[in-house]
XYZ file of C-alpha atoms in Angstrom:
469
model
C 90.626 118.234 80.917
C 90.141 114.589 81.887
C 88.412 112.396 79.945
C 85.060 111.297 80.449
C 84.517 108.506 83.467
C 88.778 108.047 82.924
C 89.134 109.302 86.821
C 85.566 110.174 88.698
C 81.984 109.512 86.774
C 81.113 113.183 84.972
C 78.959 115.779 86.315
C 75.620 113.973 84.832
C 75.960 110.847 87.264
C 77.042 108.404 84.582
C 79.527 105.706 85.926
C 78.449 103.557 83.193
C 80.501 105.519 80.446
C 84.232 104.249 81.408
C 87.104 104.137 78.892
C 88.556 101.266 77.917
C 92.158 102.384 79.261
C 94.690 100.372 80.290
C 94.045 101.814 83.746
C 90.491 100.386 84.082
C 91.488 96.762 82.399
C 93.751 97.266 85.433
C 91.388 97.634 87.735
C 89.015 95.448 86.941
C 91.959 92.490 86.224
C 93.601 93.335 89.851
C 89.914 93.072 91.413
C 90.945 96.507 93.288
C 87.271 96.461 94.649
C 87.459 93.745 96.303
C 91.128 93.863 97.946
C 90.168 97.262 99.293
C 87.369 95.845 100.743
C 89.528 92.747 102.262
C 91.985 95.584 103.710
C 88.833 97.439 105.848
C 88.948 99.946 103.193
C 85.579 100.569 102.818
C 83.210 103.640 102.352
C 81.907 105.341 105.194
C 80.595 108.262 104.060
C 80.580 110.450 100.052
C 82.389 108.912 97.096
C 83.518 105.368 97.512
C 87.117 104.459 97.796
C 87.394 102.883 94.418
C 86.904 106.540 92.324
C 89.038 107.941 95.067
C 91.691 105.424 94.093
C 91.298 106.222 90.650
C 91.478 109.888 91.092
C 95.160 109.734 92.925
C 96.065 106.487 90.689
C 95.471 108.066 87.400
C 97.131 111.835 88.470
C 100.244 110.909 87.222
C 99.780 109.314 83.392
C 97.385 112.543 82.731
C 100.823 114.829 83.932
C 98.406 116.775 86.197
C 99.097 117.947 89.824
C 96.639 117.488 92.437
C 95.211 121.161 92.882
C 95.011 121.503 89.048
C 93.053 117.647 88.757
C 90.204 119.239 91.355
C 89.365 122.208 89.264
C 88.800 119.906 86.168
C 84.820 120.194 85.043
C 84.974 116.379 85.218
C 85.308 115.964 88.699
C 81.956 116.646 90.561
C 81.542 119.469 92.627
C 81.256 117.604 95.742
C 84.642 116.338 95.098
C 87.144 118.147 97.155
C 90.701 118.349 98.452
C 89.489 117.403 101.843
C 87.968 113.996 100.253
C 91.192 112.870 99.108
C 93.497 113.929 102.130
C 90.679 111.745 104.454
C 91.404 108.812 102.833
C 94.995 108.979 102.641
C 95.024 109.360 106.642
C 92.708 107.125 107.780
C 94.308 105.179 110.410
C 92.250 101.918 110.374
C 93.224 101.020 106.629
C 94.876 98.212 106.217
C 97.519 98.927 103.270
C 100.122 96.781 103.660
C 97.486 93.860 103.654
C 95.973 95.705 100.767
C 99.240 96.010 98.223
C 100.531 92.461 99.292
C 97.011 90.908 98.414
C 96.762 92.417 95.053
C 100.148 91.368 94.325
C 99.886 88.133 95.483
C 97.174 87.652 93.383
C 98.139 88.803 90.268
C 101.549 86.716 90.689
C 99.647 83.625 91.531
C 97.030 84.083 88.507
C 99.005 85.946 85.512
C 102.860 85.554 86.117
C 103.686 81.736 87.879
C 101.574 80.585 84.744
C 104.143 81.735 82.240
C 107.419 80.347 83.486
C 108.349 76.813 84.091
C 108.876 75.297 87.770
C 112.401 75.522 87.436
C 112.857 79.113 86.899
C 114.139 80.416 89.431
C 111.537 82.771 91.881
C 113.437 85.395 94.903
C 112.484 87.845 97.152
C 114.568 90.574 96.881
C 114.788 92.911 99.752
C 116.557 96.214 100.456
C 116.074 99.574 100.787
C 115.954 102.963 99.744
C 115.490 106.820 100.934
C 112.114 108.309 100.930
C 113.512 112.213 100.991
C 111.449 114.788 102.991
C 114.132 117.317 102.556
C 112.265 120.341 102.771
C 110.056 119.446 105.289
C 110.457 119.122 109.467
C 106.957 118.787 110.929
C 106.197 115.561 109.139
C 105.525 112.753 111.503
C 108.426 110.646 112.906
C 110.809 111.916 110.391
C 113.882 111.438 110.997
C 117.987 112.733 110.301
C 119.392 109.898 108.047
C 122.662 109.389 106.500
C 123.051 108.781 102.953
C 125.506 106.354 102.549
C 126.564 107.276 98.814
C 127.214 110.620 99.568
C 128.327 110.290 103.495
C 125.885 112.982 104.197
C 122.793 113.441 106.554
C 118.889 114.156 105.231
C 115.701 114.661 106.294
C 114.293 111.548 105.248
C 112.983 107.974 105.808
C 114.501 104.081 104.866
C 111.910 102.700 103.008
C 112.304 99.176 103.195
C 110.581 96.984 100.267
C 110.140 92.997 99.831
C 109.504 92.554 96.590
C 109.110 89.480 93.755
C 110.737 88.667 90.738
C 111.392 85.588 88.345
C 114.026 87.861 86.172
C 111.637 88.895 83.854
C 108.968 90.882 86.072
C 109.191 92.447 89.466
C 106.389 92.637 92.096
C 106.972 94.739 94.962
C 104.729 92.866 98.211
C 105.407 94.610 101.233
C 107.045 98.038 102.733
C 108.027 100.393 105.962
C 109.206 103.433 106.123
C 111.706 103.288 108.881
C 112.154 106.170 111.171
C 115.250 106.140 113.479
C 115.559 104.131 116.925
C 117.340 107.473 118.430
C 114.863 110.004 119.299
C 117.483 112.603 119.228
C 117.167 111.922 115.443
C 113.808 112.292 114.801
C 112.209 115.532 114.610
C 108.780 114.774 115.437
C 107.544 111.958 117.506
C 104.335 109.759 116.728
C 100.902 112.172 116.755
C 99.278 111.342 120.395
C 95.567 111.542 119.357
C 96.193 107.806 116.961
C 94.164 105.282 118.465
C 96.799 102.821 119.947
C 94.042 99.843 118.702
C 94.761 100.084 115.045
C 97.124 98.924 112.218
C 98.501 102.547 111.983
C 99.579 102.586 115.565
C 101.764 99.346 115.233
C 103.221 100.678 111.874
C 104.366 103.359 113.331
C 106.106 101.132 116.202
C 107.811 98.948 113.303
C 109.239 102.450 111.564
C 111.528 102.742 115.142
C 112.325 99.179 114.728
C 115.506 98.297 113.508
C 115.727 97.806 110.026
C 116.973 93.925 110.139
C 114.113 93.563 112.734
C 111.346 95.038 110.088
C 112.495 92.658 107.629
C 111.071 89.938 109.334
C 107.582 91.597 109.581
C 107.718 91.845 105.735
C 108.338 88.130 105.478
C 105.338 87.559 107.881
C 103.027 89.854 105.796
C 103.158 86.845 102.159
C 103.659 83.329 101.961
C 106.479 82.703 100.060
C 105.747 79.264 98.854
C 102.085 80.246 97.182
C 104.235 82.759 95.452
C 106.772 80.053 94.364
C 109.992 81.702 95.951
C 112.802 79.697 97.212
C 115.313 81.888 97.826
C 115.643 85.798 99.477
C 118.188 88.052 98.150
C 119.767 91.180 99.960
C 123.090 92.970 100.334
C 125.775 93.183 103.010
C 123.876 95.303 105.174
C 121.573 92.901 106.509
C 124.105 89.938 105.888
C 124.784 88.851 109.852
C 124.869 85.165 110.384
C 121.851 84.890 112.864
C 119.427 86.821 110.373
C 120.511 84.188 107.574
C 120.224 81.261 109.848
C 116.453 82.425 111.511
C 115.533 82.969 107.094
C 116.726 79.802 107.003
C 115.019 77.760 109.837
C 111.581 79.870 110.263
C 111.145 80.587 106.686
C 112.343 77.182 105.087
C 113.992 79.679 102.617
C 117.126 79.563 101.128
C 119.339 83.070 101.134
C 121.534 84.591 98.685
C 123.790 88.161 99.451
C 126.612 90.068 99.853
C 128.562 89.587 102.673
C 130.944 92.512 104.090
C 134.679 92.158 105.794
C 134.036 92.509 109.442
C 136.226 91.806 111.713
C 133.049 91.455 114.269
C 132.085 88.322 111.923
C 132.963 85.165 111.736
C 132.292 81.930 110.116
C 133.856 78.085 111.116
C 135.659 76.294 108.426
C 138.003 72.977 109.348
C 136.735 73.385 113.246
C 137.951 76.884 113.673
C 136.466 80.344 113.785
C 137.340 83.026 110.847
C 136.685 86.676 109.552
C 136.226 86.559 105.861
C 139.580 88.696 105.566
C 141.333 85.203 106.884
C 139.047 83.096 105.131
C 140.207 84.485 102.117
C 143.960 84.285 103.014
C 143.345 80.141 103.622
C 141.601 78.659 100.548
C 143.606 78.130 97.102
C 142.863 80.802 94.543
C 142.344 80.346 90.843
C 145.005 81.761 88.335
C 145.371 83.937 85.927
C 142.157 86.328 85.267
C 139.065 83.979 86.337
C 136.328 86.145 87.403
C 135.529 83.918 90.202
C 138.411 83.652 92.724
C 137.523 80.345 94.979
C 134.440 78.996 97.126
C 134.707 77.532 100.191
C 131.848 75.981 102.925
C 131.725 77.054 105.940
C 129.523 77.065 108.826
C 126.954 80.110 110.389
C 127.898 79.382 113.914
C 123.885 78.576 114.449
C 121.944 75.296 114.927
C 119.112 74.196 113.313
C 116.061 72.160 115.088
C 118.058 69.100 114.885
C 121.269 70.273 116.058
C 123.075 70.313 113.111
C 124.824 73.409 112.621
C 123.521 75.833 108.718
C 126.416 75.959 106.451
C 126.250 77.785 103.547
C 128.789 78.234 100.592
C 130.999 81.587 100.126
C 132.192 82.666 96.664
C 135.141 84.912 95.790
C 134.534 86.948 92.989
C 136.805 89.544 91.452
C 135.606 93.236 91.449
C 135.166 94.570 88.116
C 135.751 97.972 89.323
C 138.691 97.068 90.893
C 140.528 94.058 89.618
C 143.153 93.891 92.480
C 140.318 93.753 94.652
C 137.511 90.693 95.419
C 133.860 90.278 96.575
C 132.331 87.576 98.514
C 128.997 86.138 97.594
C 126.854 83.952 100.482
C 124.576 81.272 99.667
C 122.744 78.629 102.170
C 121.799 76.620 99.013
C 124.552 73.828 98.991
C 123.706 72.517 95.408
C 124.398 76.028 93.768
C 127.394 76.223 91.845
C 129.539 79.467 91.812
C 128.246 80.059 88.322
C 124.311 79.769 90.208
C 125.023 81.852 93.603
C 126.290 84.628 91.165
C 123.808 84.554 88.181
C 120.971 84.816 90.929
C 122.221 87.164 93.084
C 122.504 89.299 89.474
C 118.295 89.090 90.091
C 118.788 91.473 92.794
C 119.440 94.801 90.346
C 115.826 94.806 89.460
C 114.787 96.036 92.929
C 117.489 99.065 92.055
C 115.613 99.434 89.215
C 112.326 99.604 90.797
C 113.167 102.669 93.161
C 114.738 104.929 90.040
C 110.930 104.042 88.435
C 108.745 104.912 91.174
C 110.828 107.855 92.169
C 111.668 109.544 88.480
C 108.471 108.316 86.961
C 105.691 107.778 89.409
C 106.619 110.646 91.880
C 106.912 108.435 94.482
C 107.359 111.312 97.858
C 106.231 114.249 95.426
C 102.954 114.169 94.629
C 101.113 115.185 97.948
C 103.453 116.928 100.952
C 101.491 114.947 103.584
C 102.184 115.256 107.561
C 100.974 112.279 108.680
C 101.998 108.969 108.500
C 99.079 107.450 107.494
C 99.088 109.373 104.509
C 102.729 108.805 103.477
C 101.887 104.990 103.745
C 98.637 105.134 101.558
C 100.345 106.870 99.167
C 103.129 104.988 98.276
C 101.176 101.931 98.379
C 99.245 103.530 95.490
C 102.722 104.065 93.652
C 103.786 101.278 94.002
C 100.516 99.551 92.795
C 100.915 101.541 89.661
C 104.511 100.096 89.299
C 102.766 96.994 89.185
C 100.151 97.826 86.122
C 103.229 98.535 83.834
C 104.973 95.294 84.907
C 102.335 93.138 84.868
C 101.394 95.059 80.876
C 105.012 94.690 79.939
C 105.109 90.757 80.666
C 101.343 90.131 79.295
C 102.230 91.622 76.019
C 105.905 90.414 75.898
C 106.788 94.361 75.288
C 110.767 94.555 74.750
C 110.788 98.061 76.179
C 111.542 99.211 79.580
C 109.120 100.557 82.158
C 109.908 103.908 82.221
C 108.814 103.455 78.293
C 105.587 101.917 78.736
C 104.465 104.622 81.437
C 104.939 107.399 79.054
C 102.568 105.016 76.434
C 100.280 104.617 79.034
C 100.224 108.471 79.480
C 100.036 109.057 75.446
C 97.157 106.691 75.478
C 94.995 109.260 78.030
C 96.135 112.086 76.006
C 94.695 110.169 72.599
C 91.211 109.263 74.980
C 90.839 112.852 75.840
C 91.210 113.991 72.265
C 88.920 111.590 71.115
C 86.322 112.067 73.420
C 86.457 115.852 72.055
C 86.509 114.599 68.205
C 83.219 112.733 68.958
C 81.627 115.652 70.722
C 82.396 117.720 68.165
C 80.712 115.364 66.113
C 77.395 115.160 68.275
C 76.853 118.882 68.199
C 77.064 118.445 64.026
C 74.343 115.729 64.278
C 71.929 117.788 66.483
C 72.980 121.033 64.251
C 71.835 119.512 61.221
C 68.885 117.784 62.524
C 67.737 121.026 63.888
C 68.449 123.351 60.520
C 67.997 120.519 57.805
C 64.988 118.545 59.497
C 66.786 115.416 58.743
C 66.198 111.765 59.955
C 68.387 109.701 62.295
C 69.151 107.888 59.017
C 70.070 110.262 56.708
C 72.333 111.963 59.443
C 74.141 108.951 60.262
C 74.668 107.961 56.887
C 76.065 111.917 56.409
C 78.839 110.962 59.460
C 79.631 107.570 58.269
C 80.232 109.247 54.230
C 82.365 112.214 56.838
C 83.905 109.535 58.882
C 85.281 107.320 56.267
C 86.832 110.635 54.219
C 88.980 111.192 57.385
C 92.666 110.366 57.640
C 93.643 106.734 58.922
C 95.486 107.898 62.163
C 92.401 109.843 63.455
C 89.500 107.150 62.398
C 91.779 104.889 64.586
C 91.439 107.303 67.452
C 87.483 107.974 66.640
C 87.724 104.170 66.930
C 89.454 104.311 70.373
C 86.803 107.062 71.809
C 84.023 104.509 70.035
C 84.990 101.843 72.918
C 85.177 104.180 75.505
């Protein structure tokens, strides 16, 4: 059973009674009421979007499904499947403004505050497969290849921007891209959407190539409020004219993988190379160093003063394979080898991210939506949980991982709902006594207190915790 006021107020109308989870101190610290209001997420008819929020955000830490939440005696009656599933497909919310707003914020006013200016801040991007497997009349998914196992799915790329300072990530901003080919998707976009809104033109951006999307991302923050020099992503969106337009429309420095094509090439000493040949012409270092050589070269792209971007390529050895090297790209001439690889070592924490929100937060499992809209809402409310644990984990300096403090936050509901049943228990011993015993208020109370202090330390602590609630 959920506890009282933890999700939706209880069937007697009081919203005043809210627990003092770390859910709510959430909410109330990420001013959720307010950023859904700035995204044109606003109530237009029933419960308002705030308790819906907190019905779907909250699922998860109380291990409850969605059918089995709506028969609790906690939710109201007038609360219904079809309340939910209208909010999560309403086509004129704005949730990408919505998720990069609160994020913004919270980076701005908790995190920035507790690092020095010369840490160093990235936006990581990359992405990941949203899986659909078992479905084919979802809307615009498509046939993608997984590239770890060389094999096709039923699935989307969701592409994330996210923040981090090595010590916290933020995710900002995501799509989830369909495919260009329409041979590969198996339904197309639904006809009735009003071409006028926000949904329409995310749904153009998921046939968008992926490099293309990346760029809306970018568009969607401002990367110098949020104190990020530098974007870091992997060899598949590592092309010399994405790097250079970072560099010159975004005045931001990029940091990434680079891959051996023979399609690529880069100037060094006046003459065009592949990376193969670049690697062939610089000096080595002996014996076992872990990083090979580095070497400037140019982009093969001008800036606004006609100066062509150079950027610096590292050689690193592959751990996995010691006969065999990487190369590391940054545009950042002052970084040192040691620099280009210790930041590009930030970019595991997005990896990181996506086994969370998938394992943990049933990212794609919770609700087996059709439409796009609702896809979209919902994994902006995933990932918006994502951000409660890491923005608890760097508040209270907590040495374990993520995936540790979700299943706290979920004991924590279970000890609220137990409580919450302790102290009615107690209630109905107050009123049964007052009723057999004629007793005052006085004497009764000073009966509990006498009971109350008797009791075992580990449950006056969680009378204590149903006390603040």
């Amino acid at each position: 059973m959920f506890s009282v006021s933890t999700i939706l107020p209880n069937s007697n109308g009081n919203e005043n009674d809210k627990s003092s989870s770390r859910m709510m101190q959430f909410f109330t610290q990420a001013k959720i009421g307010t950023f859904l209001h700035q995204a044109n997420i606003c109530k237009e008819k029933g419960h308002s979007p705030r308790l819906i929020m907190e019905f779907i955000f909250a699922l998860v830490l109380h291990g409850m499904g969605f059918s089995r939440a709506l028969e609790s005696e906690r939710v109201p009656k007038d609360f219904e499947k079809d309340t939910v599933y209208a909010f999560l497909k309403n086509p004129t919310y704005n949730w990408r403004k919505f998720l990069a707003n609160i994020s913004s914020y919270l980076i701005t006013k908790f995190l920035l505050p507790l690092t020095s200016e010369d840490r160093d801040r990235v936006l990581i991007l990359d992405d990941s497969l949203f899986s659909r497997n078992c479905s084919k009349a979802v809307e615009l998914l498509a046939r993608v290849k997984d590239h770890t196992t060389n094999r096709y799915f039923r699935e989307f790329r969701m592409l994330t921007l996210g923040w981090s300072d090595g010590a916290s990530f933020m995710p900002l901003a995501f799509s989830l891209l369909s495919s260009r080919k329409e041979i590969n998707r198996y339904q197309e976009i639904d006809p009735n959407i009003d071409k006028r809104t926000v949904s329409y033109q995310r749904r153009l951006e998921a046939m968008k190539k992926g490099t293309e999307t990346m760029f809306d991302l970018l568009d969607s923050i401002n990367p110098k409020k949020l104190g990020a020099k530098t974007v870091l992503f992997d060899s598949w969106f590592a092309y010399p004219a994405i790097i250079s337009k970072i560099v010159k429309n975004y005045s931001l420095h990029v940091v990434c993988m680079i891959k051996r094509s023979p399609k690529i090439h880069y100037t060094y000493e006046g003459k065009s190379y592949t990376l193969n040949q670049l690697y062939k012409k610089v000096r080595k270092k002996r014996g076992r160093a872990k990083i090979l050589a580095n070497v400037v070269v140019g982009l093969g792209h001008y800036d606004e003063n006609g100066n062509e971007i150079r950027a610096r390529i590292v050689f690193v050895r592959d751990r996995n394979r010691s006969k065999k090297w990487l190369a590391l790209l940054t545009t950042n001439l002052d970084h040192t080898e040691e620099d280009a690889v210790r930041i590009y070592g930030k970019r595991w924490e997005i990896e990181c991210f996506f086994k969370v929100v998938k394992s943990n937060l049933r990212l794609a499992k919770e609700f087996q939506c059709r439409s796009y809209d609702s896809m979209t809402a919902h994994t902006s409310i995933v990932f918006l949980r994502y951000t409660m644990l890491s923005l608890s984990a760097r508040e209270e300096t907590d040495l374990r991982t993520i995936g540790q403090l979700f299943y706290v936050c979920c004991d924590e509901m279970e000890d609220i709902r137990f409580a919450q049943a302790l102290m009615t228990i107690l209630d109905i011993l107050g009123a049964t006594i007052a009723e057999e015993f004629l007793l005052t208020d006085e004497q009764i109370n000073d009966f509990l207190d006498r009971f109350f202090e008797k009791l075992p330390n580990y449950l006056q602590k969680t009378m204590h915790l149903a006390g603040a609630a």
